[in-house]
Coordinates of C-alpha atoms in Angstrom, one line a residue:
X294 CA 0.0 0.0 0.0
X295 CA 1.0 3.5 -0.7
X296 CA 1.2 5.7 2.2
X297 CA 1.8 9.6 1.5
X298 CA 4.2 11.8 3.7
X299 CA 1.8 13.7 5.5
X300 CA 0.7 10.3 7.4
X301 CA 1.9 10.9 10.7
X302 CA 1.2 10.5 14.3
X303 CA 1.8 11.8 17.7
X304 CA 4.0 9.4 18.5
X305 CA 7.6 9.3 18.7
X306 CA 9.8 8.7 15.7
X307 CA 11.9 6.0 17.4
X308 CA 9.2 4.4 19.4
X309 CA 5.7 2.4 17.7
X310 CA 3.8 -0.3 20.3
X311 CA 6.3 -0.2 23.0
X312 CA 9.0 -1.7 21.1
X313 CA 12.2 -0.1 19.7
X314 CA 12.6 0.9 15.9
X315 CA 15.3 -0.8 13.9
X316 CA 17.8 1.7 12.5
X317 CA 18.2 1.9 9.0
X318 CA 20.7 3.4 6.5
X319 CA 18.7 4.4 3.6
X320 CA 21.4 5.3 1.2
X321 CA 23.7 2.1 2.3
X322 CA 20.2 -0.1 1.9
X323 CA 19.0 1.1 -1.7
X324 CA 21.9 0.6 -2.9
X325 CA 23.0 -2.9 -1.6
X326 CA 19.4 -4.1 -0.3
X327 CA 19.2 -6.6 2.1
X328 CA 16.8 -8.4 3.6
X329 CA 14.6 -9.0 6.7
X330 CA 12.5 -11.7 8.6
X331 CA 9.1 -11.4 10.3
X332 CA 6.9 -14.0 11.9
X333 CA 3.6 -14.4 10.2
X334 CA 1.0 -12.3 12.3
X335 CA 3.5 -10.7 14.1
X336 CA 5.4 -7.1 13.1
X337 CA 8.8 -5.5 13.1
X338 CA 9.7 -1.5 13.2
X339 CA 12.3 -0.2 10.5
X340 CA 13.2 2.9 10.8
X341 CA 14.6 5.3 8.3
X342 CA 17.3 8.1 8.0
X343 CA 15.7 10.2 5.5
X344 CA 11.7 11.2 5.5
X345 CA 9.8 8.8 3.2
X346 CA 7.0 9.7 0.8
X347 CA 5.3 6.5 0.5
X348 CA 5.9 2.8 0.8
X349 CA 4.6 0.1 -0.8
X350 CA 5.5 -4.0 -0.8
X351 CA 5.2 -5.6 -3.9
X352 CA 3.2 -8.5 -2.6
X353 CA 0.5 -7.4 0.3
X354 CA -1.0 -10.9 0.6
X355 CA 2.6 -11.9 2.0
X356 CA 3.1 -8.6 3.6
X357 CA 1.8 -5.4 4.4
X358 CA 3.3 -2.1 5.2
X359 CA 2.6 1.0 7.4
X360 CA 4.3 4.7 7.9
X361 CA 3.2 6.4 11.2
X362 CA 6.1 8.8 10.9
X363 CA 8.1 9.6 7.4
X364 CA 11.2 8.1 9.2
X365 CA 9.4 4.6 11.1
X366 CA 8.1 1.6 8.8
X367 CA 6.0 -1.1 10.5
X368 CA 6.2 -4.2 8.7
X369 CA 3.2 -6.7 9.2
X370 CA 3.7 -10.6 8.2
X371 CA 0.2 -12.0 6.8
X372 CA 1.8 -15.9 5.6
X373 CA 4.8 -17.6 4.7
X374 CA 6.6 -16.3 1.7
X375 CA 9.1 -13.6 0.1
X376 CA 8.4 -10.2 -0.8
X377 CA 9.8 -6.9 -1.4
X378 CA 10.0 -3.6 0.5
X379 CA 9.9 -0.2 -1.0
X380 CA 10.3 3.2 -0.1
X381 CA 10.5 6.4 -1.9
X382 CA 11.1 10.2 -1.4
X383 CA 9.2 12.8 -2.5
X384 CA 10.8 13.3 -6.1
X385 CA 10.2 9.2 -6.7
X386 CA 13.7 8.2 -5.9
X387 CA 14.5 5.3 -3.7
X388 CA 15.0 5.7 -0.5
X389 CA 14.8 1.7 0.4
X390 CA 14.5 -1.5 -1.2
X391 CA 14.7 -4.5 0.4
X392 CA 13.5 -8.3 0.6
X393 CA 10.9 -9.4 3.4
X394 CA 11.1 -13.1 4.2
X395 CA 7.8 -13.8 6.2
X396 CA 8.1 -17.3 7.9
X397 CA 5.6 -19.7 9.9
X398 CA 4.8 -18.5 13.6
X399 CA 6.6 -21.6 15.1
X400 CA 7.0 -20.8 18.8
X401 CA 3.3 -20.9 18.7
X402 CA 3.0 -24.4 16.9
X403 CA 6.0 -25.0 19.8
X404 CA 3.9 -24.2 22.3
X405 CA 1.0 -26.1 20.8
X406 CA 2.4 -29.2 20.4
X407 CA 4.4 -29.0 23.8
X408 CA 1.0 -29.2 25.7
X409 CA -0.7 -31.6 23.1
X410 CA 2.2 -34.2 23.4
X411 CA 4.3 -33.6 25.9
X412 CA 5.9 -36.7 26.7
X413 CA 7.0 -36.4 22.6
X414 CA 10.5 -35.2 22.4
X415 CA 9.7 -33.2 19.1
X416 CA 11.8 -30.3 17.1
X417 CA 10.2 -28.1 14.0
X418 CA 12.4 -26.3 11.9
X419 CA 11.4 -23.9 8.6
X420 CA 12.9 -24.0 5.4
X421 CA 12.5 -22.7 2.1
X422 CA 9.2 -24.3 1.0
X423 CA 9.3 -26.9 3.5
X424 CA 8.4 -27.5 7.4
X425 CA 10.4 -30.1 9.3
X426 CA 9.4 -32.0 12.3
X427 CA 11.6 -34.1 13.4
X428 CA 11.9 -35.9 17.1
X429 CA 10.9 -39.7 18.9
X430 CA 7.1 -40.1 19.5
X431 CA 5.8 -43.1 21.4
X432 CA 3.9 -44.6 18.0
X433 CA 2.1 -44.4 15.1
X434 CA -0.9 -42.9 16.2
X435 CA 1.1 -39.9 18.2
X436 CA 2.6 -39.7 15.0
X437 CA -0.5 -39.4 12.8
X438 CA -1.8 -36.9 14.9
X439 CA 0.9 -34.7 15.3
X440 CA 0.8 -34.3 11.1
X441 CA -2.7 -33.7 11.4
X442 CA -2.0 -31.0 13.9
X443 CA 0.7 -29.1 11.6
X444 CA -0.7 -29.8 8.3
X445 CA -3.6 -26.6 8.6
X446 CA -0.1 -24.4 9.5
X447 CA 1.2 -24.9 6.0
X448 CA 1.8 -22.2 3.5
X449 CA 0.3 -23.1 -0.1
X450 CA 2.8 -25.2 -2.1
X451 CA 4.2 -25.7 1.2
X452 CA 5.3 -29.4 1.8
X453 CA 5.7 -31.2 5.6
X454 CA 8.9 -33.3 6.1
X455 CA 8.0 -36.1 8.3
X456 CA 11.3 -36.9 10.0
X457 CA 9.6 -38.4 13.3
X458 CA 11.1 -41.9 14.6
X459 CA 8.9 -44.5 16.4
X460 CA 10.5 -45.4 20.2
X461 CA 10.0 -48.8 19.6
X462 CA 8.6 -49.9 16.1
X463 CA 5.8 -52.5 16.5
X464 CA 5.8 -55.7 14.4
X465 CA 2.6 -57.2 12.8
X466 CA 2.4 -60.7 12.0
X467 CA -0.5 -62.0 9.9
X468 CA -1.8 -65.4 9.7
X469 CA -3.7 -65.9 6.7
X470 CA -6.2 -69.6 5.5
X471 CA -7.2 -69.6 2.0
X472 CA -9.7 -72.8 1.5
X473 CA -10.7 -73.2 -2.3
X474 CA -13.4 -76.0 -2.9
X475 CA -13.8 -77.1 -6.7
X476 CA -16.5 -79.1 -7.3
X477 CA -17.4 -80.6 -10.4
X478 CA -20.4 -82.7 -11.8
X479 CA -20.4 -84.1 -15.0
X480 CA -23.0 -86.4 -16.5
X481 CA -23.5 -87.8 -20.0
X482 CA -25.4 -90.0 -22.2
X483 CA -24.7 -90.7 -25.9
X484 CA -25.7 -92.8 -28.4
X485 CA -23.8 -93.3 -31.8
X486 CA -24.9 -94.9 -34.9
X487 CA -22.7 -96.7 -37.8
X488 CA -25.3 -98.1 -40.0
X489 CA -25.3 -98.9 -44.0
X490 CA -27.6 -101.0 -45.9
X491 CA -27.9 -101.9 -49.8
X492 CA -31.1 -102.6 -51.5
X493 CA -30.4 -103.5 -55.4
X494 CA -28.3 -100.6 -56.6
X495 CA -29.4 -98.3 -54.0
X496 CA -27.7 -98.0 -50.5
X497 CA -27.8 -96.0 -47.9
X498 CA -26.9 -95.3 -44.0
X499 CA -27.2 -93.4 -41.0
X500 CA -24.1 -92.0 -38.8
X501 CA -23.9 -89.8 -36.0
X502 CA -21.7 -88.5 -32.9
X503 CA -18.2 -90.1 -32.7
X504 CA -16.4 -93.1 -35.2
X505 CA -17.0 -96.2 -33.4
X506 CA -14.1 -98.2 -34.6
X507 CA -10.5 -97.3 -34.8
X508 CA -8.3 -97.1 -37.8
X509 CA -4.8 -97.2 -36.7
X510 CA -4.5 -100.7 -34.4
X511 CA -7.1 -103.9 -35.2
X512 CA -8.0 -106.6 -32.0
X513 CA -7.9 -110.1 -32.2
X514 CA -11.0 -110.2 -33.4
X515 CA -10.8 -107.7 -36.0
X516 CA -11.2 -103.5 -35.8
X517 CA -10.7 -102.3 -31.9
X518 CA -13.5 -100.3 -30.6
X519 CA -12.6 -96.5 -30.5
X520 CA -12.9 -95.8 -26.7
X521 CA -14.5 -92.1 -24.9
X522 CA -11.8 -89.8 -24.6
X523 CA -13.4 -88.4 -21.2
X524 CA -13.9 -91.8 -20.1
X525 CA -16.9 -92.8 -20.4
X526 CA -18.3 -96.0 -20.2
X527 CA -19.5 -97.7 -23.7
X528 CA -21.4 -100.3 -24.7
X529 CA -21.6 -101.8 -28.6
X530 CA -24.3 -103.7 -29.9
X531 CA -25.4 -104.3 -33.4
X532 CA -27.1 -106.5 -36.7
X533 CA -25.7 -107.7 -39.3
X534 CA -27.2 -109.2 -42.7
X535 CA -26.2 -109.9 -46.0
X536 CA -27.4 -106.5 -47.1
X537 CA -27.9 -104.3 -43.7
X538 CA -25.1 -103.7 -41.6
X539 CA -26.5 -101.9 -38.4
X540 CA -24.3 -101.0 -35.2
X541 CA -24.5 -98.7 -32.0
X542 CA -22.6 -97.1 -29.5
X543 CA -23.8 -96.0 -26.3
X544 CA -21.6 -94.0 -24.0
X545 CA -22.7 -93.5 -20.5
X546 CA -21.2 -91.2 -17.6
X547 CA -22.0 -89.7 -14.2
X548 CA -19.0 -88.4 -12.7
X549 CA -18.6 -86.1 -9.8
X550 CA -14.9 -84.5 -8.4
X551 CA -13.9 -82.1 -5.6
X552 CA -10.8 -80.3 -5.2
X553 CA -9.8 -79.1 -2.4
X554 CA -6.7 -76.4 -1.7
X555 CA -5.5 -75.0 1.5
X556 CA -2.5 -72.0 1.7
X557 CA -1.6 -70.8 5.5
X558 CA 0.8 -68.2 4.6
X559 CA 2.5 -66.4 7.6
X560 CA 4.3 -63.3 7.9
X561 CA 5.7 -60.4 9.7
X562 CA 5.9 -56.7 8.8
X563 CA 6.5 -53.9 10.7
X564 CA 3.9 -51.1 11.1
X565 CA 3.2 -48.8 8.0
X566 CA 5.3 -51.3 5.6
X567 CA 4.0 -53.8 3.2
X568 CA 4.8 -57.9 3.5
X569 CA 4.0 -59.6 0.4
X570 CA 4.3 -64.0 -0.2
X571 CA 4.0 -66.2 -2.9
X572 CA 3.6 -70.2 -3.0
X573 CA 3.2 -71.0 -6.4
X574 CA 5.7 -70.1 -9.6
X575 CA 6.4 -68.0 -12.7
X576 CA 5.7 -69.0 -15.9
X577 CA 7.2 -67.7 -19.3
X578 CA 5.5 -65.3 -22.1
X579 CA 7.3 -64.4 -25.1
X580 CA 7.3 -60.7 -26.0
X581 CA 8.2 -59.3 -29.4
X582 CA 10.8 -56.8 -29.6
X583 CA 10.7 -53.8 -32.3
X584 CA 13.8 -55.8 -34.0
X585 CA 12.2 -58.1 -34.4
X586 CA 13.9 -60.4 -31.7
X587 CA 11.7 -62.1 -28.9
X588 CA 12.3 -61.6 -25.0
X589 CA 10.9 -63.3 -22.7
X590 CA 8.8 -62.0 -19.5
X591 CA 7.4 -64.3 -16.3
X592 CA 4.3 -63.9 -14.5
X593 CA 3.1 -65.2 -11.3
X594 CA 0.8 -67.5 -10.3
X595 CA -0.5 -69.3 -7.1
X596 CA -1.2 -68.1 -4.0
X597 CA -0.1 -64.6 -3.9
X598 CA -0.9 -62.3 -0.6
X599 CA -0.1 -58.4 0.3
X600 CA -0.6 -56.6 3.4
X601 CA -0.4 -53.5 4.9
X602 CA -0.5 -53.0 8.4
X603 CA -0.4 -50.0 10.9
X604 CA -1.2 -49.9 14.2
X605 CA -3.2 -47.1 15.5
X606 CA -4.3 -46.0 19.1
X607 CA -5.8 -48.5 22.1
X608 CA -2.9 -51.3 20.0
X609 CA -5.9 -51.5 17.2
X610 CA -4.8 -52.6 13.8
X611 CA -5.3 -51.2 10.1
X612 CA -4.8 -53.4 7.8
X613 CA -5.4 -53.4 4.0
X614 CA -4.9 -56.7 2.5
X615 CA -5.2 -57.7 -0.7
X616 CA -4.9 -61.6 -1.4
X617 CA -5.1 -63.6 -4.8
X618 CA -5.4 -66.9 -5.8
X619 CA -4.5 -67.8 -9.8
X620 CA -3.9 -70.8 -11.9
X621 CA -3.1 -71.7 -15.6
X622 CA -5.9 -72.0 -17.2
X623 CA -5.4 -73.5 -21.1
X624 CA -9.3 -73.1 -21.8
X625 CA -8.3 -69.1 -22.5
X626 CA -4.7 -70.3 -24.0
X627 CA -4.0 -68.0 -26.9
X628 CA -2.0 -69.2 -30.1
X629 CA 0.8 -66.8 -32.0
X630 CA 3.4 -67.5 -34.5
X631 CA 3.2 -71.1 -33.6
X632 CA 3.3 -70.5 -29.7
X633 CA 0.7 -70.9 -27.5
X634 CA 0.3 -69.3 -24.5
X635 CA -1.9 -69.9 -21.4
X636 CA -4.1 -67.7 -19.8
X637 CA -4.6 -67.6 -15.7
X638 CA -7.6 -68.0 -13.6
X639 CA -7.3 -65.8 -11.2
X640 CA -9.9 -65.0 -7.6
X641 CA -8.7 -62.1 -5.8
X642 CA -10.1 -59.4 -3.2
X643 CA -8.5 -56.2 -2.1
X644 CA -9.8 -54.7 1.3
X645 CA -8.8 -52.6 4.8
X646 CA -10.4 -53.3 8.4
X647 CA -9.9 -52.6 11.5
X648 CA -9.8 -54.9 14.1
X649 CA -7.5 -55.8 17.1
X650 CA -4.8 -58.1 18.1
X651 CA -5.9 -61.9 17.3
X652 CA -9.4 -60.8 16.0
X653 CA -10.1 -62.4 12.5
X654 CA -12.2 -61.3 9.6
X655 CA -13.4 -63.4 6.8
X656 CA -13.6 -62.6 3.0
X657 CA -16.4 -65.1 1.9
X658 CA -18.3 -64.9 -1.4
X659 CA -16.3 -65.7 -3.8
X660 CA -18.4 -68.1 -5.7
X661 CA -18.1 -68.9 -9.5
X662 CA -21.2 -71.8 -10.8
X663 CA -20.5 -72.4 -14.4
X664 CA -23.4 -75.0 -15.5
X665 CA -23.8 -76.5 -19.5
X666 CA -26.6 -78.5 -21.1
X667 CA -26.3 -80.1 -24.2
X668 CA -28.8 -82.0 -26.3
X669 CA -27.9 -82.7 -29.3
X670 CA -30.8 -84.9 -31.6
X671 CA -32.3 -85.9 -35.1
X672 CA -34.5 -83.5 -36.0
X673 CA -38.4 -85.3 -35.3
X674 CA -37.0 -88.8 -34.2
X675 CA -35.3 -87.2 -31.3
X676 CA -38.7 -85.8 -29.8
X677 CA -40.6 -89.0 -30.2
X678 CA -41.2 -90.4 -26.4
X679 CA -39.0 -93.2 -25.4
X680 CA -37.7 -94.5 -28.5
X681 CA -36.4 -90.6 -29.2
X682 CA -33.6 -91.1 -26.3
X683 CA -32.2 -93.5 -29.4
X684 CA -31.5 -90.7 -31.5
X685 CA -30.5 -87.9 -28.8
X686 CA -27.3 -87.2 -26.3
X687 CA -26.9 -85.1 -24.0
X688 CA -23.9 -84.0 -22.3
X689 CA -24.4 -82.3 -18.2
X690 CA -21.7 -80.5 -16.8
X691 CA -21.5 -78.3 -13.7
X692 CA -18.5 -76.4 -11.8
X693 CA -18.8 -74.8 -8.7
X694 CA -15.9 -73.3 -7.1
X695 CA -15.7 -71.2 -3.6
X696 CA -12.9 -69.4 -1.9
X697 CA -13.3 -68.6 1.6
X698 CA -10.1 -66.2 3.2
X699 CA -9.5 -65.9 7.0
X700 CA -7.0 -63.6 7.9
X701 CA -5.9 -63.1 12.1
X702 CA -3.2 -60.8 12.7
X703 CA -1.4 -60.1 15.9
X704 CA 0.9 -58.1 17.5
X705 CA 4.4 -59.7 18.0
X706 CA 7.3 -58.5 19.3
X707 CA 11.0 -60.2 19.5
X708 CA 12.2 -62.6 22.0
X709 CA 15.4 -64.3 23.1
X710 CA 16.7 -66.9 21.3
X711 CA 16.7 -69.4 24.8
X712 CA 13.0 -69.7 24.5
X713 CA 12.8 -70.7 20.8
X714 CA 13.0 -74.2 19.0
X715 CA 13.1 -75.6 15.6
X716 CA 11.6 -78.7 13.9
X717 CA 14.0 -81.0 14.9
X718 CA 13.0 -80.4 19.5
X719 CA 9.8 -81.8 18.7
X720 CA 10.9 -85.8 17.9
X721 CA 13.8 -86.2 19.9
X722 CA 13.8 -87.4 23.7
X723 CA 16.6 -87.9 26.4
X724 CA 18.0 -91.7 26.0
X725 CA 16.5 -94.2 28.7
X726 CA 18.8 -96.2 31.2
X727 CA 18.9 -99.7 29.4
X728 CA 19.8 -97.6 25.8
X729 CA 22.6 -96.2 27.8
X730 CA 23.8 -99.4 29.0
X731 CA 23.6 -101.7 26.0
X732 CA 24.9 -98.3 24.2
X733 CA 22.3 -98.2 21.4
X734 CA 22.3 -95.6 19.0
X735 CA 18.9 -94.2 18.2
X736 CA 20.0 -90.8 17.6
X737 CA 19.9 -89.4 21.2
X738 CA 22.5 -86.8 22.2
X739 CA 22.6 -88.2 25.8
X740 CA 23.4 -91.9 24.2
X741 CA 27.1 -92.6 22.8
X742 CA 26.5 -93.6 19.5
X743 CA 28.2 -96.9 17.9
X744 CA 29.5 -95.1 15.2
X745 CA 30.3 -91.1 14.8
X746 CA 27.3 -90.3 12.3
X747 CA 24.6 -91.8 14.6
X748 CA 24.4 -89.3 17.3
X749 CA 22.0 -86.1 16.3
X750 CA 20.0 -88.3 14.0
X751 CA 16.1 -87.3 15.2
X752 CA 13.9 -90.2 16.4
X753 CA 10.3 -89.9 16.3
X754 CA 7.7 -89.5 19.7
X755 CA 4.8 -90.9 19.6
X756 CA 2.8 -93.0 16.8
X757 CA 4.1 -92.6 13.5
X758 CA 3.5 -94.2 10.0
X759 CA 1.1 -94.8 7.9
X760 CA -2.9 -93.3 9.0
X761 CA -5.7 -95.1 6.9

């Protein structure tokens, strides 16, 4: 803003509010500049060793500027950010000129977060675009919250360094069941007809569905009977003459198969990171090149799982997991330049609860029910009752598959290494007097071995074998 000369007040020229002007060189100032620094909503005095005409900044939503006397500036911070001051005499030359660096009022966000948190050791330093907090909070949630209290303080384009550190980071360990049921029903019944007859010059013959001899291997007998592909069960008849040679297949199925999968992957990530597992495998694509050469990339497939975990107040845990379950599937196999390459079947779900430490959630739902129906029939002989079953097949198939997903995590933390054991603890047992005595070796530590490479061999406790 400009402010003329004649704006003056009774005060002093030295004194403005109770607080002491800044002395100023004027001539030394316009010509070198400089620079000075103000708290947002606070003020600083500058006075001047010549009488000003007006002043002005060159950006009053940063800053703004007042003149009680011609020779005392009050400078007023509005919000973080870099201006410039100017002040002029009467004949427009410059009497001033220099920079304004208005920065965040942080011993008031100090104070603020000293009797929000104080049991957080925490420091907050400025920088150019940038506020820093730095310090030890107790966890995750102190730290969430101490963001949330600093992020309405930020300048626009302003960005928040988050340099806090967690006193003691907690771990997360998630126990995840994946049970996939496949059930499939399958039922068919076909009849196929071979049959030829000759009357004078004239012949003639019906055939349907599949060839009921083979023509690469012969029986004993003469031709071998071409057998289902899908298994089926088939039984030949027929009636032969000199001139009518009449023969039918029937195949006959009912077939039923469940499939069942189970996948308990473990693991352990620390709050605010994500954990990620795989039990299955990669296989290969080929990828054309722009020379013309091929590379080849690998996907995954099997049981894949990702999580997410933070742990917020009361030791309550976020977590976003997201788990898949895929499979090679050649019925959506693709064929180029002579390769073919399978497709995947893939069942995933992506979600985030909140729950606490050993709670468990389950992802349930995921059903797939494919179902097919084929007749196939002569046209009018297939619809005649009873005797049209002769001339009809039909083919019954139904897939149902459901994935159910428990996931439990907990909170875990380390222990020593005295209280742990491995696989091994769990079949061996102290030797018994007489296996000391007659010194048999059965793999005990406490027994001396007949040889060197018997002792530390594990021996089984309790029944073991073969369960029918």
């Amino acid at each position: 803003m400009a402010v003329g000369a004649q704006a003056q007040t009774s005060r002093p020229a030295s004194v403005y509010g109770g607080r002491k002007a800044e002395p100023v060189s004027a001539s030394t100032r316009a010509a070198a500049g400089g620079s000075v620094s103000v708290t947002a909503g606070q003020e600083v005095l500058v006075r001047l060793d010549q009488d000003a005409s007006s002043v002005f900044v060159a950006d009053p939503e940063v800053a703004d500027v007042h003149m009680p006397t011609p020779r005392t500036l009050v400078l007023l911070g509005k919000k973080p950010g870099t201006t410039t001051l100017f002040a002029l005499t009467a004949n427009g030359a410059q009497l001033l000129k220099r920079s304004v660096l208005v920065g965040a009022d942080l011993d008031t966000l100090r104070r603020m977060m000293s009797a929000r948190f104080p049991d957080a050791n925490l420091r907050i330093d400025a920088g150019a675009g940038s506020l820093q907090v730095s310090g030890e909070v107790s966890g995750s949630d102190v730290a969430d919250a101490v963001v949330q209290m600093i992020t309405p303080y930020l300048a626009e384009k302003q960005v928040l360094v988050n340099r806090m550190t967690i006193a003691r980071p907690l771990q997360v360990q998630l126990r995840v069941r994946m049970t996939e049921v496949d059930r499939t029903v399958t039922q068919q019944l076909g009849v196929n007809w071979q049959s030829l007859g000759s009357a004078g010059n004239w012949y003639t013959g019906l055939f349907n569905g599949r060839g009921i001899y083979t023509t690469s291997s012969t029986s004993s007998s003469g031709t071998a009977v071409s057998l289902a592909s899908n298994g089926a069960f088939s039984l030949l008849t027929g009636f032969v003459t000199k001139h009518w040679d009449i023969q039918m297949l029937l195949d006959a199925l009912n077939q039923e198969g469940l499939l069942t999968m189970l996948a308990e992957p473990n693991l352990v990530a620390l709050s605010g990171q994500t954990a990620s597992f795989l039990a299955g495998g990669e296989y290969p694509i080929p990828v054309s090149q722009t020379n013309g050469a091929i590379d080849v990339e690998f996907k995954q497939f099997g049981v894949k799982l990702d999580f997410t975990p933070t742990v917020l107040n009361d030791r309550r845990i976020s977590l976003k997991v997201r788990p898949e379950v895929s499979q090679i599937d050649s019925s959506v196999s693709i064929s180029t330049g002579g390769i073919t390459i399978p497709g995947l079947s893939v069942r995933s779900a992506n979600t985030t609860v909140e729950l606490a430490s050993g709670q468990s959630f389950a992802i349930a739902g995921l059903l797939q029910n494919n179902m097919s129906n084929t007749i196939t029939q002569i046209p009018g002989l297939g619809s005649i009752p009873v005797l049209g079953k002769l001339f009809s097949s039909s083919n019954y198939q139904n897939n149902k598959t459901e994935l159910v997903i428990i996931v439990t995590p907990y909170l875990v933390e380390p222990t020593s290494p005295d209280k742990l054991h491995d696989a091994l603890d769990s079949v061996m047992r102290p030797v018994g007097d007489i296996e000391y005595s007659f010194e048999h070796a059965y793999g005990s530590k406490g027994a001396r071995a007949a040889d060197g490479n018997a002792d530390g061999q594990p021996r089984l406790v309790g029944r073991a074998g073969y369960v029918y």
